[in-house]
Amino acid sequence: MKIDNTELWAGIFGLALSAFVVWSGYALQLGTIHDPGSGYVMFYAGLLMVLFSLIILLSAIKEGGPTFRSLWQNVLWTKPLIVIAALVVFTVLFEPLGFLISTTLLLIVLLRVIDPVPWGKAVAIAALVPLVCWYVLDKLLLIQLPSGLLKIG
């Protein structure tokens, strides 16, 4: 049995989580099948989770599983990191630039970097989608959106 077996750790984590669910359900009062308490479903769902966790754990002990290192090999990190960075920048610029400009910039970045779309198509989509969303949210649903420093949108 290898200690860096991911299925082994998943089974242990699942077992600990399911034990917590069982304990929480029991603490909330089980009741009976004809008069179930607030913890009735949680308790029995937790027992099912224990069963599934034990199956995963026994399978990991008998057959092994992938190691942590093998799961993370050949993972392409650049695009998810770019998306996270773009969303952080979008969040920071949302209030100062307003909904329309910040959303347009975000879409241009996503359309050009993540799944490269030709510039003409990317600009058209990045301009039209926020405009339609702004119209629906601001004009039809009367949801206030930040207009930013330029008071656009």
Short mmCIF file of C-alpha atoms in Angstrom, two decimals:
data_model
loop_
_atom_site.label_atom_id
_atom_site.label_comp_id
_atom_site.label_asym_id
_atom_site.label_seq_id
_atom_site.Cartn_x
_atom_site.Cartn_y
_atom_site.Cartn_z
CA MET A 1 0.00 0.00 0.00
CA LYS A 2 1.47 3.32 -1.10
CA ILE A 3 0.94 6.34 1.11
CA ASP A 4 0.69 8.73 -1.87
CA ASN A 5 -2.31 6.87 -3.24
CA THR A 6 -4.94 9.54 -3.98
CA GLU A 7 -7.87 7.13 -3.70
CA LEU A 8 -6.69 6.09 -0.24
CA TRP A 9 -6.71 9.72 0.94
CA ALA A 10 -10.05 10.34 -0.76
CA GLY A 11 -11.51 7.35 1.07
CA ILE A 12 -10.11 8.55 4.41
CA PHE A 13 -11.44 12.06 3.82
CA GLY A 14 -14.83 10.68 2.75
CA LEU A 15 -14.97 8.47 5.81
CA ALA A 16 -14.19 11.38 8.14
CA LEU A 17 -16.78 13.60 6.41
CA SER A 18 -19.43 10.89 6.49
CA ALA A 19 -18.74 10.23 10.20
CA PHE A 20 -19.35 13.93 10.82
CA VAL A 21 -22.62 13.76 8.85
CA VAL A 22 -23.76 10.69 10.80
CA TRP A 23 -22.87 12.32 14.11
CA SER A 24 -24.64 15.57 13.11
CA GLY A 25 -27.75 13.69 12.06
CA TYR A 26 -27.78 11.75 15.31
CA ALA A 27 -27.34 14.96 17.31
CA LEU A 28 -30.36 16.50 15.54
CA GLN A 29 -32.62 13.64 16.71
CA LEU A 30 -33.51 10.72 14.49
CA GLY A 31 -37.15 10.17 15.32
CA THR A 32 -38.85 7.15 13.80
CA ILE A 33 -39.79 6.16 10.29
CA HIS A 34 -43.39 7.31 10.96
CA ASP A 35 -42.33 10.48 12.76
CA PRO A 36 -38.87 11.40 11.43
CA GLY A 37 -36.79 13.93 13.32
CA SER A 38 -34.74 16.69 11.76
CA GLY A 39 -31.65 14.47 11.60
CA TYR A 40 -33.32 11.40 10.13
CA VAL A 41 -32.36 11.90 6.48
CA MET A 42 -28.93 13.28 7.37
CA PHE A 43 -28.13 10.27 9.54
CA TYR A 44 -29.05 7.68 6.93
CA ALA A 45 -27.44 9.66 4.13
CA GLY A 46 -24.31 9.71 6.28
CA LEU A 47 -24.47 5.94 6.65
CA LEU A 48 -24.60 5.61 2.87
CA MET A 49 -21.60 7.92 2.65
CA VAL A 50 -19.75 5.66 5.12
CA LEU A 51 -20.52 2.67 2.91
CA PHE A 52 -19.28 4.39 -0.26
CA SER A 53 -16.17 5.68 1.51
CA LEU A 54 -15.36 2.21 2.76
CA ILE A 55 -15.74 0.82 -0.76
CA ILE A 56 -13.30 3.45 -2.07
CA LEU A 57 -10.92 2.81 0.81
CA LEU A 58 -10.93 -0.98 0.38
CA SER A 59 -10.49 -0.64 -3.36
CA ALA A 60 -7.53 1.68 -2.83
CA ILE A 61 -5.93 -0.76 -0.38
CA LYS A 62 -6.46 -3.80 -2.62
CA GLU A 63 -5.80 -2.34 -6.07
CA GLY A 64 -3.92 0.87 -5.43
CA GLY A 65 -4.60 4.06 -7.28
CA PRO A 66 -2.93 6.97 -8.98
CA THR A 67 -0.33 8.90 -7.07
CA PHE A 68 -0.58 12.62 -6.38
CA ARG A 69 2.27 13.26 -8.79
CA SER A 70 0.68 11.31 -11.65
CA LEU A 71 -2.58 13.26 -11.28
CA TRP A 72 -0.84 16.61 -11.74
CA GLN A 73 1.45 15.62 -14.61
CA ASN A 74 0.71 17.21 -17.97
CA VAL A 75 -1.75 19.68 -16.45
CA LEU A 76 -1.82 22.94 -18.37
CA TRP A 77 -1.76 25.65 -15.72
CA THR A 78 -1.42 28.76 -17.85
CA LYS A 79 -5.00 29.10 -19.05
CA PRO A 80 -6.69 28.56 -15.66
CA LEU A 81 -4.25 31.03 -14.10
CA ILE A 82 -5.01 33.57 -16.82
CA VAL A 83 -8.75 33.15 -16.19
CA ILE A 84 -8.27 33.60 -12.44
CA ALA A 85 -6.12 36.70 -12.98
CA ALA A 86 -8.63 38.11 -15.46
CA LEU A 87 -11.49 37.58 -13.01
CA VAL A 88 -9.53 39.25 -10.21
CA VAL A 89 -8.79 42.25 -12.43
CA PHE A 90 -12.44 42.31 -13.54
CA THR A 91 -13.56 42.36 -9.91
CA VAL A 92 -11.20 45.22 -9.09
CA LEU A 93 -12.21 47.26 -12.16
CA PHE A 94 -15.95 46.52 -12.03
CA GLU A 95 -16.93 49.52 -9.90
CA PRO A 96 -14.49 52.13 -11.30
CA LEU A 97 -14.99 51.27 -14.99
CA GLY A 98 -18.62 50.20 -14.81
CA PHE A 99 -20.39 47.10 -16.06
CA LEU A 100 -20.14 47.68 -19.79
CA ILE A 101 -16.45 48.56 -20.08
CA SER A 102 -15.16 46.02 -17.54
CA THR A 103 -17.27 43.20 -18.98
CA THR A 104 -16.21 44.06 -22.51
CA LEU A 105 -12.53 43.96 -21.50
CA LEU A 106 -13.00 40.66 -19.68
CA LEU A 107 -14.67 39.06 -22.68
CA ILE A 108 -11.96 40.29 -25.04
CA VAL A 109 -9.29 38.73 -22.82
CA LEU A 110 -11.21 35.46 -22.53
CA LEU A 111 -12.04 35.25 -26.22
CA ARG A 112 -8.52 36.09 -27.39
CA VAL A 113 -6.40 34.25 -24.82
CA ILE A 114 -8.35 31.23 -23.65
CA ASP A 115 -9.96 30.07 -26.86
CA PRO A 116 -8.44 32.21 -29.58
CA VAL A 117 -11.17 33.77 -31.67
CA PRO A 118 -10.38 36.13 -34.57
CA TRP A 119 -10.18 39.78 -33.47
CA GLY A 120 -13.25 40.91 -35.42
CA LYS A 121 -15.44 38.20 -33.95
CA ALA A 122 -14.00 38.70 -30.45
CA VAL A 123 -14.65 42.44 -30.47
CA ALA A 124 -18.16 41.98 -31.85
CA ILE A 125 -19.06 39.37 -29.22
CA ALA A 126 -17.35 41.33 -26.44
CA ALA A 127 -19.33 44.44 -27.38
CA LEU A 128 -22.73 42.88 -28.02
CA VAL A 129 -23.01 40.43 -25.12
CA PRO A 130 -22.47 42.99 -22.33
CA LEU A 131 -24.77 45.43 -24.14
CA VAL A 132 -27.59 42.87 -24.30
CA CYS A 133 -26.97 41.86 -20.68
CA TRP A 134 -26.93 45.50 -19.59
CA TYR A 135 -30.20 46.17 -21.42
CA VAL A 136 -31.92 43.16 -19.86
CA LEU A 137 -30.59 43.76 -16.35
CA ASP A 138 -30.74 47.54 -16.23
CA LYS A 139 -33.73 48.44 -18.41
CA LEU A 140 -36.02 45.41 -18.22
CA LEU A 141 -35.30 44.05 -14.73
CA LEU A 142 -34.39 47.47 -13.25
CA ILE A 143 -31.26 46.12 -11.57
CA GLN A 144 -28.76 48.87 -10.91
CA LEU A 145 -25.34 48.23 -12.39
CA PRO A 146 -22.26 50.35 -11.78
CA SER A 147 -21.83 52.97 -14.49
CA GLY A 148 -18.21 53.75 -13.65
CA LEU A 149 -16.26 56.95 -13.96
CA LEU A 150 -17.38 57.57 -17.52
CA LYS A 151 -21.06 57.17 -16.56
CA ILE A 152 -21.59 54.68 -19.37
CA GLY A 153 -24.06 51.93 -18.81
#
